[in-house]
mmCIF file of C-alpha atoms and ligand atoms in Angstrom:
data_model
loop_
_atom_site.group_PDB
_atom_site.id
_atom_site.type_symbol
_atom_site.label_atom_id
_atom_site.label_comp_id
_atom_site.label_asym_id
_atom_site.label_seq_id
_atom_site.Cartn_x
_atom_site.Cartn_y
_atom_site.Cartn_z
ATOM 1 C CA MET A 94 84.910 141.768 53.884
ATOM 2 C CA HIS A 95 86.520 138.581 53.132
ATOM 3 C CA GLY A 96 84.299 135.336 52.716
ATOM 4 C CA HIS A 97 86.113 131.937 53.517
ATOM 5 C CA GLY A 98 86.331 131.471 49.740
ATOM 6 C CA ASN A 99 88.243 134.468 48.859
ATOM 7 C CA ASP A 100 90.950 134.475 52.037
ATOM 8 C CA MET A 101 94.005 135.590 50.291
ATOM 9 C CA THR A 102 95.660 133.369 52.972
ATOM 10 C CA LYS A 103 94.537 130.337 51.152
ATOM 11 C CA HIS A 104 96.208 128.843 48.422
ATOM 12 C CA ARG A 105 93.333 128.689 45.612
ATOM 13 C CA ILE A 106 94.781 125.861 43.445
ATOM 14 C CA ILE A 107 94.048 124.297 40.068
ATOM 15 C CA TYR A 108 95.901 121.012 39.867
ATOM 16 C CA ASP A 109 97.068 120.345 36.227
ATOM 17 C CA THR A 110 98.337 116.563 36.836
ATOM 18 C CA ASP A 111 98.985 113.287 34.746
ATOM 19 C CA PRO A 112 98.189 111.255 37.903
ATOM 20 C CA GLY A 113 100.556 108.957 38.195
ATOM 21 C CA ILE A 114 101.566 107.509 41.798
ATOM 22 C CA ASP A 115 103.629 110.777 42.907
ATOM 23 C CA ASP A 116 100.679 112.813 41.391
ATOM 24 C CA ALA A 117 98.263 111.016 43.464
ATOM 25 C CA ILE A 118 100.477 111.653 46.714
ATOM 26 C CA ALA A 119 100.458 115.360 46.028
ATOM 27 C CA LEU A 120 96.781 115.262 45.653
ATOM 28 C CA VAL A 121 95.650 113.828 48.841
ATOM 29 C CA PHE A 122 98.177 116.469 50.474
ATOM 30 C CA GLN A 123 96.382 119.192 49.076
ATOM 31 C CA ALA A 124 92.972 117.800 49.873
ATOM 32 C CA ARG A 125 94.110 117.580 53.496
ATOM 33 C CA HIS A 126 96.180 120.804 53.780
ATOM 34 C CA PRO A 127 93.978 123.921 55.529
ATOM 35 C CA ALA A 128 95.716 126.540 53.621
ATOM 36 C CA ILE A 129 94.696 124.827 50.309
ATOM 37 C CA GLU A 130 91.449 125.053 48.439
ATOM 38 C CA LEU A 131 91.589 122.999 45.413
ATOM 39 C CA VAL A 132 89.177 124.734 42.777
ATOM 40 C CA GLY A 133 89.855 122.356 39.876
ATOM 41 C CA ILE A 134 91.908 119.261 38.969
ATOM 42 C CA THR A 135 93.143 118.966 34.844
ATOM 43 C CA SER A 136 94.348 116.109 33.396
ATOM 44 C CA VAL A 137 97.038 115.876 30.714
ATOM 45 C CA PHE A 138 98.682 112.679 29.062
ATOM 46 C CA GLY A 139 101.966 112.204 30.527
ATOM 47 C CA ASN A 140 102.207 109.092 33.018
ATOM 48 C CA ALA A 141 99.736 107.403 30.920
ATOM 49 C CA ASP A 142 97.417 108.196 28.217
ATOM 50 C CA ILE A 143 94.712 110.957 28.457
ATOM 51 C CA ASP A 144 91.796 108.455 28.999
ATOM 52 C CA THR A 145 93.878 106.451 31.710
ATOM 53 C CA THR A 146 95.193 109.985 33.552
ATOM 54 C CA THR A 147 91.520 111.743 33.406
ATOM 55 C CA ALA A 148 90.004 108.284 34.701
ATOM 56 C CA ASN A 149 92.514 108.403 37.603
ATOM 57 C CA ALA A 150 91.996 112.246 38.232
ATOM 58 C CA ARG A 151 87.919 111.261 38.748
ATOM 59 C CA TYR A 152 88.632 108.457 40.867
ATOM 60 C CA LEU A 153 91.217 110.525 43.091
ATOM 61 C CA ALA A 154 88.638 113.421 43.074
ATOM 62 C CA SER A 155 85.630 111.112 43.862
ATOM 63 C CA ARG A 156 87.620 109.764 46.621
ATOM 64 C CA PHE A 157 89.506 112.706 48.163
ATOM 65 C CA ALA A 158 88.255 115.740 46.560
ATOM 66 C CA PRO A 159 84.630 115.155 45.982
ATOM 67 C CA HIS A 160 83.656 119.055 45.183
ATOM 68 C CA VAL A 161 86.507 119.637 42.890
ATOM 69 C CA PRO A 162 85.484 119.421 39.284
ATOM 70 C CA VAL A 163 87.766 117.534 36.925
ATOM 71 C CA ALA A 164 88.403 118.656 33.150
ATOM 72 C CA ARG A 165 90.076 116.435 30.858
ATOM 73 C CA GLY A 166 93.353 118.033 29.078
ATOM 74 C CA ALA A 167 95.489 117.462 25.911
ATOM 75 C CA ALA A 168 96.332 113.982 24.551
ATOM 76 C CA ALA A 169 99.267 114.854 23.069
ATOM 77 C CA PRO A 170 101.924 117.482 22.979
ATOM 78 C CA LEU A 171 101.900 120.591 20.906
ATOM 79 C CA ARG A 172 103.657 119.332 17.945
ATOM 80 C CA ARG A 173 104.639 115.645 18.350
ATOM 81 C CA PRO A 174 102.439 112.486 18.476
ATOM 82 C CA PRO A 175 101.409 111.168 21.834
ATOM 83 C CA PRO A 176 103.874 109.247 23.714
ATOM 84 C CA GLU A 177 104.332 105.207 23.865
ATOM 85 C CA PRO A 178 102.676 104.298 26.901
ATOM 86 C CA ILE A 179 104.997 103.530 29.893
ATOM 87 C CA ALA A 180 103.773 100.918 32.355
ATOM 88 C CA HIS A 181 106.935 100.216 34.121
ATOM 89 C CA ILE A 182 107.177 103.355 36.513
ATOM 90 C CA HIS A 183 103.503 103.612 37.377
ATOM 91 C CA GLY A 184 101.986 100.510 36.374
ATOM 92 C CA LYS A 185 99.286 99.646 33.923
ATOM 93 C CA ASP A 186 96.619 101.849 35.349
ATOM 94 C CA ALA A 187 99.304 104.300 36.472
ATOM 95 C CA LEU A 188 98.403 104.218 40.223
ATOM 96 C CA GLY A 189 100.528 101.159 40.862
ATOM 97 C CA GLU A 190 97.606 98.708 40.121
ATOM 98 C CA ILE A 191 96.075 98.796 43.380
ATOM 99 C CA GLU A 192 92.471 97.463 44.305
ATOM 100 C CA ARG A 193 90.299 100.835 44.093
ATOM 101 C CA ILE A 194 88.160 101.517 46.674
ATOM 102 C CA GLY A 195 84.651 103.463 46.448
ATOM 103 C CA HIS A 196 82.715 104.881 43.556
ATOM 104 C CA VAL A 197 84.017 107.182 40.929
ATOM 105 C CA ASP A 198 80.856 109.414 40.850
ATOM 106 C CA LYS A 199 82.797 112.476 39.543
ATOM 107 C CA GLN A 200 81.829 113.481 36.021
ATOM 108 C CA GLU A 201 83.957 115.225 33.674
ATOM 109 C CA ASP A 202 83.418 118.986 33.427
ATOM 110 C CA ARG A 203 82.095 120.117 29.920
ATOM 111 C CA ARG A 204 84.642 122.231 29.062
ATOM 112 C CA ALA A 205 88.479 121.090 27.879
ATOM 113 C CA ALA A 206 91.327 121.806 30.788
ATOM 114 C CA HIS A 207 92.682 124.842 29.069
ATOM 115 C CA ARG A 208 89.247 126.560 28.738
ATOM 116 C CA PHE A 209 88.579 125.364 32.291
ATOM 117 C CA ILE A 210 91.880 127.104 33.173
ATOM 118 C CA VAL A 211 90.945 130.441 31.402
ATOM 119 C CA ASP A 212 87.551 130.738 32.881
ATOM 120 C CA THR A 213 88.338 130.134 36.493
ATOM 121 C CA VAL A 214 91.029 132.542 36.345
ATOM 122 C CA ARG A 215 89.119 135.369 34.603
ATOM 123 C CA ALA A 216 86.371 134.729 37.319
ATOM 124 C CA ASN A 217 88.958 134.915 39.934
ATOM 125 C CA PRO A 218 91.448 137.480 38.767
ATOM 126 C CA GLY A 219 94.664 137.503 40.981
ATOM 127 C CA GLU A 220 93.682 134.425 43.001
ATOM 128 C CA ILE A 221 94.508 131.364 41.482
ATOM 129 C CA THR A 222 97.647 129.288 41.650
ATOM 130 C CA LEU A 223 98.386 127.103 38.878
ATOM 131 C CA LEU A 224 100.027 123.810 40.211
ATOM 132 C CA ALA A 225 101.272 122.079 37.142
ATOM 133 C CA VAL A 226 103.029 118.357 37.530
ATOM 134 C CA GLY A 227 102.891 117.011 34.230
ATOM 135 C CA PRO A 228 103.671 118.153 30.574
ATOM 136 C CA LEU A 229 102.780 121.610 30.328
ATOM 137 C CA THR A 230 100.440 121.442 27.299
ATOM 138 C CA ASN A 231 97.039 122.510 29.023
ATOM 139 C CA LEU A 232 99.193 125.641 30.273
ATOM 140 C CA ALA A 233 100.323 126.453 27.068
ATOM 141 C CA LEU A 234 97.199 125.930 25.263
ATOM 142 C CA ALA A 235 95.474 128.146 27.685
ATOM 143 C CA LEU A 236 97.924 131.175 27.060
ATOM 144 C CA LYS A 237 97.355 130.696 23.313
ATOM 145 C CA GLU A 238 93.478 130.780 23.638
ATOM 146 C CA ASP A 239 93.656 133.912 25.954
ATOM 147 C CA PRO A 240 97.129 135.488 26.213
ATOM 148 C CA GLY A 241 95.640 137.952 29.002
ATOM 149 C CA VAL A 242 95.377 135.274 31.679
ATOM 150 C CA ALA A 243 99.069 135.241 32.278
ATOM 151 C CA ALA A 244 98.502 138.553 34.299
ATOM 152 C CA LEU A 245 95.649 137.366 36.024
ATOM 153 C CA VAL A 246 97.085 134.187 37.771
ATOM 154 C CA ARG A 247 98.401 134.874 41.250
ATOM 155 C CA GLU A 248 101.310 132.159 40.325
ATOM 156 C CA VAL A 249 102.413 129.134 38.498
ATOM 157 C CA VAL A 250 104.243 126.485 40.559
ATOM 158 C CA VAL A 251 105.736 123.398 38.520
ATOM 159 C CA MET A 252 107.220 120.240 39.103
ATOM 160 C CA GLY A 253 109.539 119.987 36.430
ATOM 161 C CA GLY A 254 113.231 120.094 35.052
ATOM 162 C CA ALA A 255 116.524 119.970 36.468
ATOM 163 C CA PHE A 256 119.388 122.603 36.545
ATOM 164 C CA GLY A 257 122.441 120.259 37.347
ATOM 165 C CA ILE A 258 122.992 121.442 40.876
ATOM 166 C CA HIS A 259 123.660 117.984 42.060
ATOM 167 C CA GLY A 260 125.044 116.858 38.547
ATOM 168 C CA VAL A 261 121.759 115.596 37.336
ATOM 169 C CA LEU A 262 120.046 116.730 34.081
ATOM 170 C CA GLY A 263 117.435 114.305 33.396
ATOM 171 C CA ASN A 264 115.589 111.007 34.134
ATOM 172 C CA ALA A 265 113.544 110.439 31.104
ATOM 173 C CA THR A 266 116.914 111.102 29.162
ATOM 174 C CA PRO A 267 120.285 111.907 30.325
ATOM 175 C CA ALA A 268 119.440 115.859 29.372
ATOM 176 C CA ALA A 269 115.467 116.090 30.269
ATOM 177 C CA GLU A 270 113.013 115.412 33.109
ATOM 178 C CA ALA A 271 110.008 113.680 32.107
ATOM 179 C CA ASN A 272 107.572 116.618 32.270
ATOM 180 C CA MET A 273 109.867 118.679 30.276
ATOM 181 C CA HIS A 274 110.633 115.995 27.769
ATOM 182 C CA GLY A 275 106.800 115.253 27.625
ATOM 183 C CA ASP A 276 106.363 118.675 25.946
ATOM 184 C CA PRO A 277 109.209 120.865 25.460
ATOM 185 C CA ASP A 278 107.364 123.409 23.426
ATOM 186 C CA ALA A 279 104.958 123.845 25.885
ATOM 187 C CA ALA A 280 107.529 124.153 28.647
ATOM 188 C CA ASP A 281 109.231 126.863 26.951
ATOM 189 C CA ILE A 282 106.111 128.954 26.296
ATOM 190 C CA ALA A 283 104.825 128.489 29.857
ATOM 191 C CA PHE A 284 108.400 129.800 31.307
ATOM 192 C CA GLY A 285 108.472 132.738 28.835
ATOM 193 C CA ALA A 286 104.842 133.897 29.818
ATOM 194 C CA PRO A 287 104.389 137.268 32.053
ATOM 195 C CA TRP A 288 103.335 135.305 35.003
ATOM 196 C CA LYS A 289 105.286 134.408 38.176
ATOM 197 C CA VAL A 290 106.779 130.703 37.852
ATOM 198 C CA SER A 291 108.593 128.513 40.465
ATOM 199 C CA ILE A 292 110.123 125.350 39.330
ATOM 200 C CA ALA A 293 110.949 122.507 41.795
ATOM 201 C CA GLY A 294 112.819 120.281 39.480
ATOM 202 C CA LEU A 295 114.889 117.099 40.229
ATOM 203 C CA ASP A 296 117.581 119.095 42.051
ATOM 204 C CA VAL A 297 115.248 119.142 45.076
ATOM 205 C CA THR A 298 112.638 116.321 44.189
ATOM 206 C CA HIS A 299 115.976 113.824 44.382
ATOM 207 C CA GLU A 300 116.665 115.297 47.457
ATOM 208 C CA THR A 301 113.293 114.545 49.309
ATOM 209 C CA VAL A 302 112.903 110.512 49.326
ATOM 210 C CA MET A 303 110.041 109.087 51.356
ATOM 211 C CA THR A 304 111.997 106.138 52.616
ATOM 212 C CA ARG A 305 110.107 102.750 53.472
ATOM 213 C CA ALA A 306 109.985 103.358 57.070
ATOM 214 C CA PHE A 307 108.242 107.142 56.279
ATOM 215 C CA LEU A 308 105.746 105.197 54.147
ATOM 216 C CA ALA A 309 105.150 102.332 56.594
ATOM 217 C CA SER A 310 104.554 105.093 59.455
ATOM 218 C CA LEU A 311 101.865 106.962 57.066
ATOM 219 C CA ARG A 312 100.171 103.631 56.934
ATOM 220 C CA ASP A 313 99.936 103.063 60.456
ATOM 221 C CA CYS A 314 99.595 106.281 61.710
ATOM 222 C CA ALA A 315 97.524 108.291 58.987
ATOM 223 C CA GLY A 316 94.410 106.790 58.251
ATOM 224 C CA ASP A 317 92.386 105.994 55.007
ATOM 225 C CA ALA A 318 94.965 108.781 53.101
ATOM 226 C CA GLY A 319 97.912 107.005 54.642
ATOM 227 C CA ARG A 320 96.987 103.629 53.529
ATOM 228 C CA PHE A 321 96.210 104.531 50.147
ATOM 229 C CA VAL A 322 99.946 106.295 50.223
ATOM 230 C CA TRP A 323 101.383 103.074 51.158
ATOM 231 C CA ASP A 324 99.548 100.708 48.703
ATOM 232 C CA MET A 325 100.297 102.794 45.591
ATOM 233 C CA SER A 326 104.097 103.564 46.332
ATOM 234 C CA ARG A 327 104.556 99.742 46.368
ATOM 235 C CA PHE A 328 104.701 99.675 42.708
ATOM 236 C CA TYR A 329 106.619 103.031 42.593
ATOM 237 C CA GLU A 330 109.424 101.781 45.177
ATOM 238 C CA GLY A 331 109.718 98.669 42.624
ATOM 239 C CA PHE A 332 110.519 101.244 39.559
ATOM 240 C CA HIS A 333 113.099 102.927 42.174
ATOM 241 C CA ALA A 334 114.703 100.114 43.181
ATOM 242 C CA ASP A 335 115.508 99.062 39.769
ATOM 243 C CA ASP A 336 116.322 102.412 39.065
ATOM 244 C CA GLY A 337 118.934 102.657 41.727
ATOM 245 C CA VAL A 338 117.062 104.357 44.585
ATOM 246 C CA PRO A 339 117.306 101.324 47.312
ATOM 247 C CA ASP A 340 114.866 102.690 49.970
ATOM 248 C CA GLY A 341 111.867 104.458 49.093
ATOM 249 C CA ILE A 342 110.381 107.027 46.485
ATOM 250 C CA TYR A 343 111.270 110.365 45.066
ATOM 251 C CA ALA A 344 108.835 113.163 46.496
ATOM 252 C CA HIS A 345 108.517 114.639 42.610
ATOM 253 C CA ASP A 346 104.851 116.087 42.712
ATOM 254 C CA TYR A 347 104.515 116.692 46.196
ATOM 255 C CA SER A 348 107.933 118.873 46.371
ATOM 256 C CA ALA A 349 105.860 121.217 44.355
ATOM 257 C CA ALA A 350 103.073 121.226 46.489
ATOM 258 C CA ALA A 351 105.048 121.746 49.401
ATOM 259 C CA TYR A 352 106.338 124.706 47.702
ATOM 260 C CA VAL A 353 102.970 126.551 47.494
ATOM 261 C CA VAL A 354 102.694 126.455 51.186
ATOM 262 C CA ALA A 355 106.079 126.326 52.587
ATOM 263 C CA ARG A 356 108.428 128.018 50.113
ATOM 264 C CA ASP A 357 110.900 128.944 53.080
ATOM 265 C CA LEU A 358 111.823 125.277 53.363
ATOM 266 C CA PHE A 359 113.336 125.814 49.735
ATOM 267 C CA ALA A 360 116.298 127.981 48.224
ATOM 268 C CA THR A 361 115.651 129.366 45.029
ATOM 269 C CA ARG A 362 117.631 131.165 42.030
ATOM 270 C CA ARG A 363 115.993 133.874 39.907
ATOM 271 C CA GLY A 364 116.498 134.304 36.053
ATOM 272 C CA PRO A 365 114.996 133.361 32.826
ATOM 273 C CA VAL A 366 114.600 129.869 31.970
ATOM 274 C CA ARG A 367 114.651 128.294 28.234
ATOM 275 C CA VAL A 368 113.558 125.069 27.242
ATOM 276 C CA LEU A 369 115.486 123.155 24.236
ATOM 277 C CA THR A 370 112.941 121.879 21.801
ATOM 278 C CA ASP A 371 114.714 119.978 19.468
ATOM 279 C CA GLY A 372 117.545 117.637 19.360
ATOM 280 C CA ILE A 373 118.964 114.888 21.523
ATOM 281 C CA ALA A 374 118.766 117.241 24.655
ATOM 282 C CA ALA A 375 114.897 118.155 23.712
ATOM 283 C CA GLY A 376 113.330 118.792 27.363
ATOM 284 C CA LEU A 377 116.694 120.217 29.010
ATOM 285 C CA THR A 378 116.045 123.204 31.012
ATOM 286 C CA ILE A 379 118.571 126.226 31.169
ATOM 287 C CA GLN A 380 118.349 129.148 33.653
ATOM 288 C CA LYS A 381 120.386 132.182 33.071
ATOM 289 C CA PRO A 382 121.057 133.018 36.864
ATOM 290 C CA ASP A 383 120.545 136.898 37.473
ATOM 291 C CA SER A 384 124.046 137.248 38.892
ATOM 292 C CA MET A 385 125.386 136.773 35.545
ATOM 293 C CA HIS A 386 125.744 139.701 33.363
ATOM 294 C CA THR A 387 126.823 138.422 30.366
ATOM 295 C CA HIS A 388 124.475 139.142 27.472
ATOM 296 C CA ALA A 389 122.284 136.391 26.203
ATOM 297 C CA PRO A 390 119.405 137.413 24.166
ATOM 298 C CA ASP A 391 117.679 134.222 24.208
ATOM 299 C CA TRP A 392 117.122 134.518 27.735
ATOM 300 C CA ASP A 393 117.468 138.370 28.301
ATOM 301 C CA ALA A 394 114.194 139.208 26.872
ATOM 302 C CA ARG A 395 112.381 136.850 29.065
ATOM 303 C CA PRO A 396 110.739 137.007 32.707
ATOM 304 C CA ASP A 397 112.612 135.759 35.771
ATOM 305 C CA CYS A 398 111.418 132.356 37.072
ATOM 306 C CA GLU A 399 112.327 131.143 40.399
ATOM 307 C CA ALA A 400 114.183 127.609 40.308
ATOM 308 C CA CYS A 401 114.752 125.655 43.378
ATOM 309 C CA ILE A 402 118.022 124.674 44.182
ATOM 310 C CA GLY A 403 118.225 123.546 47.519
ATOM 311 C CA VAL A 404 115.363 122.106 50.092
ATOM 312 C CA ASP A 405 115.162 121.412 53.682
ATOM 313 C CA ALA A 406 114.165 117.681 53.019
ATOM 314 C CA ASP A 407 113.474 116.615 56.464
ATOM 315 C CA ALA A 408 111.101 119.493 56.728
ATOM 316 C CA VAL A 409 109.003 119.159 53.841
ATOM 317 C CA LEU A 410 108.769 115.518 54.627
ATOM 318 C CA ASP A 411 107.139 116.399 58.113
ATOM 319 C CA LEU A 412 105.006 118.525 56.969
ATOM 320 C CA PHE A 413 103.689 115.738 54.683
ATOM 321 C CA ALA A 414 103.501 113.398 57.912
ATOM 322 C CA ASN A 415 101.884 116.283 59.849
ATOM 323 C CA THR A 416 99.224 117.106 57.115
ATOM 324 C CA LEU A 417 97.932 113.808 56.679
ATOM 325 C CA ARG A 418 98.094 112.897 60.328
ATOM 326 C CA ASN A 419 95.533 115.598 61.040
HETATM 327 C C1 LIG B 252 107.752 113.754 36.823
HETATM 328 O O1 LIG B 252 107.446 113.021 36.009
HETATM 329 C C2 LIG B 252 106.120 112.023 36.231
HETATM 330 O O2 LIG B 252 106.518 110.527 35.846
HETATM 331 C C3 LIG B 252 106.140 112.377 37.715
HETATM 332 O O3 LIG B 252 104.710 112.314 37.971
HETATM 333 C C4 LIG B 252 106.588 113.376 37.745
HETATM 334 O O4 LIG B 252 105.756 114.416 37.688
HETATM 335 C C5 LIG B 252 108.943 113.440 37.523
HETATM 336 O O5 LIG B 252 109.907 113.612 36.473
HETATM 337 CA CA1 LIG B 253 103.441 114.090 37.290
#
C-alpha cells in the first residue's frame, strides 16, 4: 500500500537554491506541478549573500509553498571567501526589486541545510531528489558529514556548467558557469560521489529563452504566479539585454526542474565530469564521454553523469506555461 506522500511517481524534491530570479521562477513551477512534492528548500550563497538568499527562500515559501520547510545553508564556498555581492543581474534584493506581497511567516528550520539534507534523505531512503541550482556547497557538506547519503538519494539534478556544445564554456567567466564558479571544489566533489547525477548547463539553458511575449502571456493568463514571474523578470530582462540577449531571459534553473519531470525533452551524454578547481579556468566542467576509450585516470575512476546536450525548448516552455495556467 502506498499512501499519497510515498507515491514513487511523485518526485519528492529538496530544492537547493540561491534565489535569484530564475530560481524563484523554477520554485513557482515546482509548487504548481502535480508530479512534484517539495519536501524542503535549502538556501546557499550565490546570487546574493546568504542572508538575502535565505530571506528570499522564506518569502517564496510563505507565498507559494507554505508547508515546506526552509533551512539556511552555506555562506561561503568550501575554501574561498564569500564572493562580492552582484546586484546587476538579479537586483539588490536578488528578486528583481519588486514590491513584495503578503506576510513572511515562514521561520527557518533549526538545522543547517546540509544537516536537513542528511536527515531528510535518511528518513526517506531512495525517495529524495536533490534539485540543486546554486553553488553546490550544501551538497558537498552533506556528503562530508555523511558519505552514506549518496547511496540513499533517488537522484541529483543540477543546473550548472557548460560543455561547449554550442561553443560556450561559461557566463561568470569565459571558462565557468556561475554556479560552478561559485564553488568549484564543491562541484567536483558532488559530481564524483556515488549517486545518480544529471546536469543541465548553459548548453541547454541558453537554448531555452522565455521571450517577452511568453512572459506577457503568463502575466495575462497565469494568475498570481504569472504576474509574479512577469514582475520579477523585468529586472532580469534588462540584464539580459545588456548581455546581448535582445528579447527575454534564459530559463536557467527552470530547465533543471523541467528535466526532473520531463527528461524525454532533453538529449544527454553519459560520462564522468570533472570541474577545474584552480587557475583562470576554475569552474570549467569537462566530461569524458563514454564513447571515448582513451585512458584518462582523472575521469575513469569516477561515476558517470548525464550531461544535457540538447533540448526541445518549445516543449519545455509549453510545460511551464501549462503548469502555471492550471
Ligand atoms: C545560474 O547562475 C545564477 O545566477 C542563476 O540563478 C543560475 O542558477 C546560471 O548560470
Ligand atoms: Ca540559481
